Amino acid sequence: MNINTETAEDNSFAQFPLQSKILQAIDELGYETPSAIQKQTIPILLEGKDLVGQAQTGTGKTAAFSLPMLEQINPKSKKVQALILTPTRELAIQVAEAVHSYAKHLGKVKILPVYGGQSISQQIRHLKKGVQIVVGTPGRVMDHLRRETTDISDLKMMILDEADEMLRMGFIEDVEWILSHTPETRQTALFSATMPKQIRRIAEKYLTNPVDIHIKQKTLTVPAIEQYFINLSARNKTDALTKLLEIWSTPDEAILIFLRTKLDTERLTNKLQARGYAAETLNGDMNQTQRENVIKRLKSKRIEIVVATDVAARGLDVEHITTVINYDMPSDTESYVHRIGRTGRAGRKGKTVLFVTQRQRRMMRDIEHYTKQKIEKLNLPTQADVIEKRSERLKDKIKQTLQTQDLELYQELIIELIEEEKLDILDLAAAATYLSASDKKLEVVKTPQKMNFSFSEEGMVQLFINVGRKHRVSPGDIVGAIANEGDISGKAIGAIDVNETYTLVDVPQQYVEQILLNMRKSRVRKRNMNIRIASDFETNKSSNHKSLTKKKKRRRKPKRRKNKSPGPFDKFMKRKRRKK
Ligand code: AMP
């Protein structure tokens, strides 16, 4: 069987001398193998050397510097031991969350994101209690250092994340100021997607004999298949996938979906199975026999969708895989080429889609650059497309049933119904079709078209706020407002989705009431905020915003023709009656 036979030990995180508590957290997060940047960076940072890494978002660089960093942290000391500078509040929060998840089993390691827009007194309170890792934007970090509200005299490690972005945003002088106020004994790592002169100069001035890491991307030959991408936000991926599957899935063609972690492959498989798809997981947690069984079932068309991680699907050779969906961005160009090579086998046609969030656009351009092929934009199927496809499928199903099944018993049942209940033949046919549509009904107006609601994580509730990009609101503003005025920790706030005219934000269920109460009169960007539970829109509970929900269209019943001449059905009925 043509699947990867590599054992987990060959290429797992266990190759690094990291403590078992960190490895355990990595395993629980579902990471199978270290990404290219992690493979090269982790050993160097563990040796205590300085490093300049050319890498961008999506390559796994956060874990690349965080794991060796956590290895050095002494949880018993309450002083700041590591400082990570990021260009934006959003990235500071994201990185802090990631480090927090890697430190899960390390006991009391405190990680604090600090950024402008959030109350400084609250940050000072946290800092006073003792924080070992600070993740912040340059301006706010500088503020704390000037006020001496944080003591970095014991700083062991300093990370400059997305240095070119900090340069572009005009923070580079602040960065230099901070660097010059940190102890010289610190270890420093600088990450940047590009290496402009000013960044090189900083590396030369402030880093000591840094090792240069640049993941060399080969120009790769890509199979001749259609390549597409879809722009979306992370929270809309499942919805987008469902729509694509509605349009593309057929019993004769298999679809392969790629995700980054084992855990996520399992979660997504469960969701798809719940929606009636014959989907199964293929990941590194499964032994060889289990994997081979999945492939057997795929080959014999008992499964239509496989949800896989990169390692598990390497070498997978199944002719009727016609579609590869990159649900998560691959960690590098090579993975992308491996992934899409699973389709278009044996000279067949194939297509592939890449889900791209705003922050991942650069990564996609890299892929295009190294494969020397353009990835075409694909618009998500609309609700109308989905309905049209469902109608087509229903018609085919009915036509096929008429051709292949003996329906006499069913005809008799219908005749009985007509005679007993005086029912109309069109109504009866419609009811029967409705039943055969099972959960793929033709009237789907579930979510308001204007708003992309999605399901929040367990224990979280999605809130709607009436301000968005149009009002120049950033995720940081939202975090700041909810954290300060709602009086909850910024870390507790979940996914934030800033749209054109509104924002959706996930918050822990237990704080909802408090947030709604405290924020009744809050303002953001000089606008009064209207904040409420997002699902209230879906159930039409909200009176103020009814206009945002789409009104269901009432279908008019088609008028029946009266006094029509007898059709084939009437003749059939007459014959039956005569027989009796
Ligand atoms: P980053 O480039 O650090 O922003 O990471 C991008 C995404 O990849 C994040 O969602 C990480 O959780 C995930 N990730 C990082 N390293 C790995 C890995 N070795 N295996 C699977 N997922 C990873």
XYZ file of C-alpha atoms and ligand atoms in Angstrom:
603
model
C 0.000 0.000 0.000
C 1.300 3.369 -0.972
C 1.329 5.336 2.206
C 4.006 6.843 4.304
C 5.660 4.294 6.550
C 7.695 6.788 8.565
C 7.384 6.112 12.263
C 6.418 8.956 14.555
C 9.838 8.877 16.300
C 11.742 9.688 13.086
C 10.254 13.077 12.738
C 8.494 14.021 15.922
C 9.032 16.804 18.440
C 10.738 14.210 20.667
C 13.887 14.740 18.588
C 14.411 17.995 20.514
C 15.736 18.029 24.065
C 12.547 19.654 25.379
C 11.041 18.770 28.730
C 8.246 16.229 28.707
C 5.674 18.764 29.925
C 6.221 20.858 26.806
C 6.136 17.795 24.554
C 2.899 16.757 26.199
C 1.289 20.127 25.426
C 2.453 19.900 21.800
C 1.002 16.435 21.519
C -2.301 17.538 22.997
C -2.471 20.377 20.502
C -2.271 17.716 17.813
C 1.001 18.771 16.157
C 2.451 15.738 14.399
C 5.813 16.850 13.066
C 7.868 19.998 13.447
C 7.579 22.363 10.491
C 10.688 23.305 8.474
C 11.344 26.483 10.479
C 10.834 24.614 13.757
C 13.269 21.862 12.749
C 16.010 24.375 12.113
C 15.298 26.973 14.765
C 14.553 24.977 17.909
C 18.010 23.288 18.258
C 19.839 26.575 17.666
C 17.819 28.514 20.210
C 18.153 25.648 22.701
C 21.925 26.003 22.363
C 21.540 29.616 23.456
C 22.612 31.170 20.153
C 21.169 34.309 18.581
C 19.205 33.833 15.393
C 17.834 35.666 12.371
C 14.985 33.732 10.777
C 13.392 34.560 7.487
C 9.901 33.205 7.989
C 6.380 34.439 7.947
C 3.026 33.747 9.515
C 1.790 30.262 8.899
C 5.184 28.589 8.959
C 4.941 27.721 12.662
C 7.445 30.326 13.791
C 5.611 31.059 17.050
C 6.287 27.562 18.366
C 9.791 27.728 16.837
C 10.793 30.442 19.304
C 8.314 29.770 22.133
C 9.331 26.194 22.895
C 13.031 26.950 23.477
C 11.930 30.060 25.361
C 9.717 28.086 27.741
C 12.584 25.694 28.327
C 14.513 28.595 29.891
C 11.768 30.083 32.037
C 12.006 29.685 35.756
C 8.408 29.649 37.023
C 9.595 30.301 40.574
C 11.004 33.702 39.705
C 8.339 36.363 39.269
C 10.514 38.578 37.117
C 10.094 39.073 33.389
C 12.409 36.590 31.686
C 11.276 36.817 28.090
C 10.000 39.664 25.953
C 8.345 39.272 22.564
C 7.766 42.349 20.424
C 5.046 42.199 17.777
C 3.848 44.867 15.343
C 0.143 44.637 16.218
C -2.107 44.091 19.205
C -3.832 41.312 17.340
C -0.559 39.436 16.880
C 0.429 40.095 20.507
C -2.785 38.446 21.666
C -2.397 35.579 19.224
C 1.204 34.914 20.250
C 0.364 35.180 23.963
C -2.396 32.631 23.483
C -0.078 30.275 21.601
C 2.655 30.529 24.268
C 0.014 29.966 26.904
C -1.089 26.764 25.200
C 2.506 25.484 24.970
C 3.070 26.323 28.662
C -0.102 24.553 29.742
C 1.647 21.921 31.875
C 4.478 24.057 33.171
C 2.729 25.270 36.288
C 2.597 28.937 37.009
C 4.151 30.550 33.968
C 2.372 33.882 33.480
C 2.192 35.381 30.009
C 0.859 38.902 29.543
C -0.029 40.627 26.285
C 0.440 44.411 26.551
C -0.680 46.836 23.878
C -2.021 50.311 23.446
C -5.749 50.822 23.696
C -5.978 48.655 26.784
C -5.939 50.275 30.208
C -2.354 50.616 31.357
C -3.318 50.420 35.046
C -4.784 46.975 34.502
C -1.564 45.876 32.809
C 0.451 47.341 35.691
C -1.644 45.386 38.179
C -0.868 42.154 36.331
C 2.816 43.002 36.012
C 3.044 43.686 39.735
C 1.659 40.246 40.526
C 4.533 38.713 38.567
C 4.763 37.868 34.866
C 7.510 35.783 33.265
C 6.743 36.422 29.600
C 5.586 39.735 28.140
C 4.254 39.927 24.595
C 3.680 43.456 23.437
C 3.646 46.147 20.839
C 6.753 48.391 20.921
C 4.991 51.581 22.039
C 3.298 50.078 25.073
C 6.355 48.045 26.087
C 8.445 51.224 25.938
C 5.831 52.956 28.069
C 6.137 50.301 30.771
C 9.922 50.454 30.700
C 9.917 54.253 31.000
C 7.468 54.155 33.890
C 9.514 51.345 35.403
C 6.365 49.315 35.823
C 8.203 46.289 34.533
C 11.628 45.055 35.527
C 13.567 43.368 32.748
C 16.914 43.165 34.516
C 16.629 39.345 34.471
C 15.600 39.139 30.836
C 17.003 35.983 29.261
C 15.390 36.071 25.866
C 14.078 38.679 23.472
C 12.124 37.996 20.290
C 11.401 40.438 17.485
C 8.448 38.995 15.617
C 7.567 40.243 12.137
C 10.405 42.770 12.262
C 9.742 44.059 8.740
C 6.155 44.855 9.724
C 7.407 46.797 12.758
C 9.664 48.721 10.391
C 6.834 49.356 7.944
C 4.607 50.617 10.731
C 7.251 53.056 11.925
C 8.102 51.304 15.195
C 11.723 50.595 14.465
C 13.108 53.409 16.632
C 11.033 52.162 19.572
C 12.356 48.661 18.927
C 15.928 49.937 19.003
C 15.242 51.896 22.166
C 13.892 48.761 23.851
C 16.822 46.648 22.635
C 19.285 49.167 24.036
C 17.550 48.994 27.442
C 17.695 45.220 27.796
C 20.566 43.338 29.467
C 23.377 42.495 27.039
C 23.437 38.915 28.268
C 20.030 38.246 26.722
C 19.575 35.810 23.821
C 17.906 37.443 20.811
C 15.989 36.061 17.865
C 14.669 38.192 15.022
C 12.016 36.929 12.618
C 11.062 38.691 9.448
C 9.356 37.671 6.213
C 11.655 39.945 4.240
C 15.080 41.329 5.124
C 15.274 45.016 4.258
C 18.540 46.862 4.961
C 17.322 48.458 8.189
C 16.425 45.063 9.628
C 19.824 43.658 8.646
C 21.453 46.625 10.353
C 19.538 45.992 13.568
C 20.526 42.324 13.460
C 24.168 43.300 13.034
C 24.064 45.882 15.798
C 22.100 44.089 18.489
C 22.540 40.362 17.855
C 25.693 38.389 18.673
C 26.957 36.142 15.852
C 23.414 35.226 14.845
C 22.776 32.049 12.887
C 20.868 32.794 9.688
C 17.897 30.568 8.998
C 16.284 30.816 5.643
C 14.043 28.026 4.531
C 15.157 27.601 0.975
C 12.219 27.040 -1.262
C 12.893 25.043 -4.336
C 11.078 25.785 -7.551
C 8.796 22.819 -7.778
C 6.998 21.158 -10.601
C 3.323 21.203 -9.981
C 0.937 18.686 -11.525
C -1.330 20.049 -14.231
C -4.449 20.621 -12.235
C -6.764 23.563 -11.709
C -5.688 25.587 -8.682
C -8.012 27.969 -6.873
C -8.094 29.996 -3.702
C -10.914 31.430 -1.622
C -10.514 34.491 0.586
C -12.221 34.022 3.926
C -11.870 34.561 7.639
C -10.812 31.648 9.822
C -14.222 31.409 11.426
C -15.995 30.952 8.108
C -14.003 27.943 6.981
C -16.531 25.290 7.972
C -19.355 27.167 6.332
C -17.314 27.600 3.154
C -16.354 23.940 3.153
C -19.970 22.852 3.535
C -20.965 24.930 0.527
C -18.133 23.529 -1.602
C -19.018 19.981 -0.632
C -22.644 20.589 -1.573
C -21.546 21.559 -5.041
C -18.642 19.204 -5.567
C -19.192 15.988 -3.721
C -20.378 13.099 -5.854
C -20.423 9.397 -5.010
C -17.820 8.640 -7.667
C -15.245 11.263 -6.803
C -13.262 11.449 -3.603
C -12.302 14.657 -1.836
C -9.211 15.058 0.318
C -9.157 17.823 2.933
C -5.927 18.925 4.603
C -5.611 20.312 8.112
C -2.597 21.176 10.229
C -3.273 19.197 13.397
C -4.504 15.716 14.299
C -6.989 17.188 16.723
C -8.561 19.394 14.074
C -8.839 16.504 11.589
C -10.892 14.628 14.158
C -13.094 17.608 14.955
C -13.806 18.343 11.320
C -14.511 14.688 10.520
C -17.089 14.626 13.303
C -18.769 17.744 11.929
C -18.897 16.300 8.415
C -20.234 12.976 9.610
C -22.923 14.846 11.539
C -23.900 16.493 8.262
C -24.301 13.115 6.619
C -21.030 12.831 4.700
C -19.114 9.566 4.547
C -15.958 11.174 5.911
C -13.032 9.636 7.771
C -9.824 10.831 9.370
C -6.301 9.971 8.296
C -3.722 11.147 10.825
C -0.528 10.202 12.602
C -2.356 8.920 15.664
C -3.577 5.971 13.629
C -1.459 2.878 13.205
C -0.538 1.437 9.832
C -3.451 -1.010 9.732
C -5.996 1.660 10.588
C -4.618 3.930 7.880
C -4.631 1.148 5.326
C -8.238 0.371 6.174
C -9.255 3.969 5.535
C -7.514 3.862 2.168
C -9.196 0.576 1.291
C -12.584 2.063 2.091
C -11.705 5.132 0.047
C -10.660 3.032 -2.929
C -13.842 0.979 -2.793
C -15.848 4.230 -2.619
C -17.353 3.526 0.769
C -15.822 6.803 1.939
C -16.180 9.991 -0.090
C -14.124 12.393 2.020
C -10.830 11.962 3.832
C -9.738 14.581 6.354
C -5.981 14.287 6.683
C -2.807 15.751 8.116
C 0.214 16.172 5.850
C 2.226 13.280 7.238
C -0.596 10.771 7.078
C -1.494 11.552 3.475
C 2.004 11.613 2.019
C 2.210 9.242 -0.929
C -1.527 8.581 -0.924
C -2.371 7.272 -4.375
C -6.054 6.915 -5.093
C -7.107 7.533 -8.675
C -10.546 8.939 -8.062
C -9.438 11.747 -5.701
C -10.534 14.641 -7.901
C -10.392 17.438 -5.369
C -7.946 18.573 -2.709
C -9.114 21.198 -0.254
C -6.426 23.045 1.705
C -8.630 23.905 4.664
C -5.542 24.981 6.600
C -2.622 26.657 4.855
C 0.329 24.280 4.409
C 3.440 25.208 6.402
C 5.561 25.594 3.255
C 5.514 25.380 -0.525
C 6.742 21.831 -0.557
C 3.810 20.632 1.563
C 1.463 22.438 -0.810
C 2.891 20.613 -3.790
C 2.741 17.276 -1.949
C -0.862 17.927 -1.030
C -2.146 18.908 -4.437
C -0.226 16.031 -6.020
C -2.782 13.695 -4.408
C -5.184 14.611 -7.194
C -4.816 14.481 -10.955
C -3.382 10.956 -10.625
C -2.979 8.710 -13.633
C -3.555 11.526 -16.092
C -6.968 12.340 -14.646
C -8.328 15.804 -14.064
C -8.057 17.358 -10.670
C -8.704 20.597 -8.843
C -7.537 22.134 -5.634
C -8.671 24.961 -3.403
C -6.676 26.885 -0.867
C -8.473 28.655 1.987
C -6.655 31.938 2.560
C -7.191 34.346 5.441
C -6.008 37.908 5.164
C -2.773 37.260 7.042
C -1.943 34.317 4.799
C -2.039 36.167 1.484
C 1.716 36.574 1.506
C 2.205 32.864 2.005
C 0.008 32.223 -1.026
C 2.057 34.607 -3.119
C 5.153 32.679 -2.035
C 3.560 29.464 -3.222
C 2.735 31.054 -6.579
C 6.267 32.374 -6.849
C 7.961 29.065 -6.211
C 5.588 26.929 -8.241
C 5.569 29.550 -11.001
C 1.828 29.055 -11.346
C -1.039 31.347 -10.691
C -3.741 30.293 -8.267
C -7.082 31.589 -9.499
C -9.637 33.272 -7.268
C -12.800 31.297 -6.665
C -15.949 32.825 -5.287
C -17.803 30.814 -2.736
C -20.942 29.167 -4.066
C -23.947 31.264 -3.136
C -27.053 29.978 -1.407
C -28.738 30.027 -4.821
C -25.969 27.867 -6.339
C -26.410 25.364 -3.537
C -30.174 25.234 -4.032
C -29.773 24.833 -7.781
C -27.378 21.934 -7.271
C -29.738 20.321 -4.771
C -32.620 20.632 -7.263
C -30.545 19.049 -10.009
C -29.568 16.168 -7.743
C -33.151 15.614 -6.657
C -34.339 15.541 -10.268
C -31.631 13.028 -11.173
C -32.477 10.899 -8.165
C -36.159 10.852 -9.136
C -35.452 10.107 -12.804
C -33.074 7.326 -11.870
C -35.598 5.812 -9.463
C -38.255 5.851 -12.175
C -35.908 4.047 -14.526
C -34.519 1.468 -12.172
C -37.190 0.612 -9.592
C -40.444 -1.249 -9.766
C -42.795 1.245 -8.165
C -46.114 -0.527 -8.399
C -46.567 -0.851 -4.631
C -45.832 2.821 -4.218
C -48.250 3.737 -6.959
C -50.953 1.825 -5.131
C -50.144 3.672 -1.943
C -50.488 6.984 -3.751
C -53.792 5.948 -5.263
C -55.066 5.041 -1.822
C -54.027 8.398 -0.501
C -55.730 10.193 -3.345
C -58.908 8.260 -2.900
C -59.020 8.345 0.877
C -57.888 11.885 1.443
C -58.851 13.549 -1.848
C -55.306 14.783 -2.209
C -53.814 16.562 -5.159
C -51.236 14.679 -7.215
C -48.838 17.652 -7.352
C -48.996 18.079 -3.589
C -48.306 14.385 -3.150
C -45.345 14.404 -5.497
C -43.982 17.481 -3.735
C -44.316 15.821 -0.317
C -42.576 12.687 -1.566
C -39.764 14.771 -3.062
C -39.475 16.732 0.173
C -39.009 13.479 2.054
C -36.418 12.166 -0.364
C -34.474 15.426 0.005
C -33.765 14.318 3.613
C -31.584 17.084 5.134
C -30.784 18.708 1.795
C -33.974 20.717 1.539
C -34.539 23.365 -1.077
C -35.435 26.150 1.295
C -32.348 27.131 3.260
C -32.401 30.594 4.677
C -30.709 29.851 7.940
C -28.180 32.598 8.487
C -28.741 36.196 7.521
C -26.819 36.723 4.304
C -25.199 39.889 5.506
C -23.697 38.371 8.580
C -21.390 35.438 8.773
C -22.431 33.914 12.038
C -20.722 30.732 12.934
C -20.690 28.435 15.868
C -18.548 29.479 18.754
C -16.351 27.129 20.710
C -17.966 25.292 23.554
C -18.501 27.560 26.551
C -18.192 30.684 24.416
C -20.965 32.975 23.266
C -20.767 35.129 20.168
C -21.556 38.795 20.658
C -22.553 41.249 17.974
C -21.249 44.816 18.092
C -22.523 47.490 15.714
C -19.107 48.824 14.727
C -16.746 47.488 12.087
C -13.994 48.284 9.616
C -16.023 51.159 8.239
C -15.651 52.830 11.626
C -11.917 52.070 11.643
C -12.294 49.595 14.466
C -9.523 47.045 14.978
C -9.621 43.775 16.956
C -7.439 45.559 19.520
C -10.118 48.216 20.081
C -12.651 45.511 20.715
C -10.398 43.592 23.091
C -9.542 46.844 24.851
C -13.166 47.883 25.228
C -14.434 44.517 26.429
C -11.475 43.917 28.731
C -11.664 47.355 30.348
C -15.308 48.089 30.516
C -16.633 44.557 30.592
C -14.023 43.968 33.301
C -12.680 40.648 32.078
C -9.165 39.556 31.168
C -8.211 40.222 27.547
C -6.943 36.651 27.360
C -10.403 35.292 28.030
C -11.707 36.898 24.845
C -11.953 34.482 21.947
C -12.148 34.903 18.185
C -12.808 38.394 16.856
C -14.205 38.894 13.390
C -14.268 42.523 12.298
C -16.564 42.959 9.305
C -17.425 46.046 7.287
C -20.242 47.343 9.456
C -20.214 45.083 12.487
C -17.976 42.879 14.616
C -18.497 39.427 16.042
C -16.579 38.437 19.124
C -16.535 35.276 21.209
C -16.565 35.656 24.980
C -16.839 33.087 27.777
C -20.440 32.343 28.618
C -20.055 33.204 32.307
C -19.125 36.816 31.470
C -21.877 37.553 28.955
C -24.292 39.136 31.387
C -21.588 41.244 33.009
C -20.307 42.439 29.629
C -23.758 43.342 28.341
C -24.534 45.161 31.554
C -21.259 47.066 31.865
C -21.102 48.009 28.235
C -24.556 49.399 27.713
C -23.194 52.902 27.412
C -19.693 52.206 26.131
C -18.161 53.954 23.188
C -15.515 52.834 20.761
C -13.923 55.094 18.159
C -16.310 57.801 19.322
C -19.357 55.687 18.528
C -21.926 54.396 20.914
C -21.716 50.662 21.014
C -24.712 48.459 20.632
C -23.697 45.068 21.918
C -25.860 41.989 22.105
C -25.843 38.226 21.720
C -25.385 37.416 18.046
C -27.724 34.442 17.968
C -30.576 36.770 18.939
C -30.479 37.946 15.349
C -30.898 34.476 13.992
C -33.935 33.790 16.091
C -35.291 37.264 15.366
C -35.460 38.150 19.043
C -33.835 41.492 18.486
C -36.285 44.179 17.680
C -33.773 46.880 16.771
C -32.036 44.919 14.132
C -34.769 43.070 12.403
C -33.847 44.767 9.199
C -30.562 42.896 9.191
C -32.201 39.511 9.017
C -33.519 38.353 5.714
C -37.212 37.910 5.591
C -38.254 34.482 4.441
C -39.836 34.661 1.052
C -43.271 33.168 0.959
C -43.714 30.872 -1.942
C -46.986 31.262 -3.689
C -48.766 28.047 -4.342
C -48.904 27.431 -8.066
C -52.405 27.719 -9.461
C -53.929 24.456 -10.567
C -55.403 24.129 -14.003
C -59.050 23.215 -13.823
C -60.986 21.176 -16.373
C -57.811 19.880 -17.894
C -57.997 16.947 -20.269
C -57.102 13.603 -18.699
C -53.362 13.038 -18.517
C -51.476 9.743 -18.243
C -52.141 9.618 -14.540
C -55.907 9.957 -14.908
C -55.869 7.190 -17.482
C -53.857 4.988 -15.154
C -56.338 5.623 -12.337
C -59.253 4.761 -14.538
C -57.583 1.486 -15.529
C -56.963 0.612 -11.873
C -60.540 1.325 -10.906
C -61.802 -0.772 -13.748
C -59.597 -3.680 -12.588
C -61.179 -3.530 -9.133
P 2.398 30.451 13.143
O 3.188 30.513 11.884
O 3.265 30.331 14.349
O 1.412 31.574 13.246
O 1.545 29.078 13.120
C 0.538 28.853 12.177
C -0.433 27.754 12.610
O 0.186 26.477 12.550
C -0.933 27.885 14.039
O -2.316 27.611 14.011
C -0.212 26.816 14.807
O -0.988 26.327 15.872
C 0.014 25.755 13.763
N 1.249 24.987 13.937
C 2.459 25.434 14.308
N 3.352 24.432 14.317
C 2.695 23.321 13.928
C 3.075 21.951 13.719
N 4.313 21.538 13.913
N 2.122 21.092 13.305
C 0.858 21.509 13.110
N 0.436 22.773 13.281
C 1.340 23.677 13.684
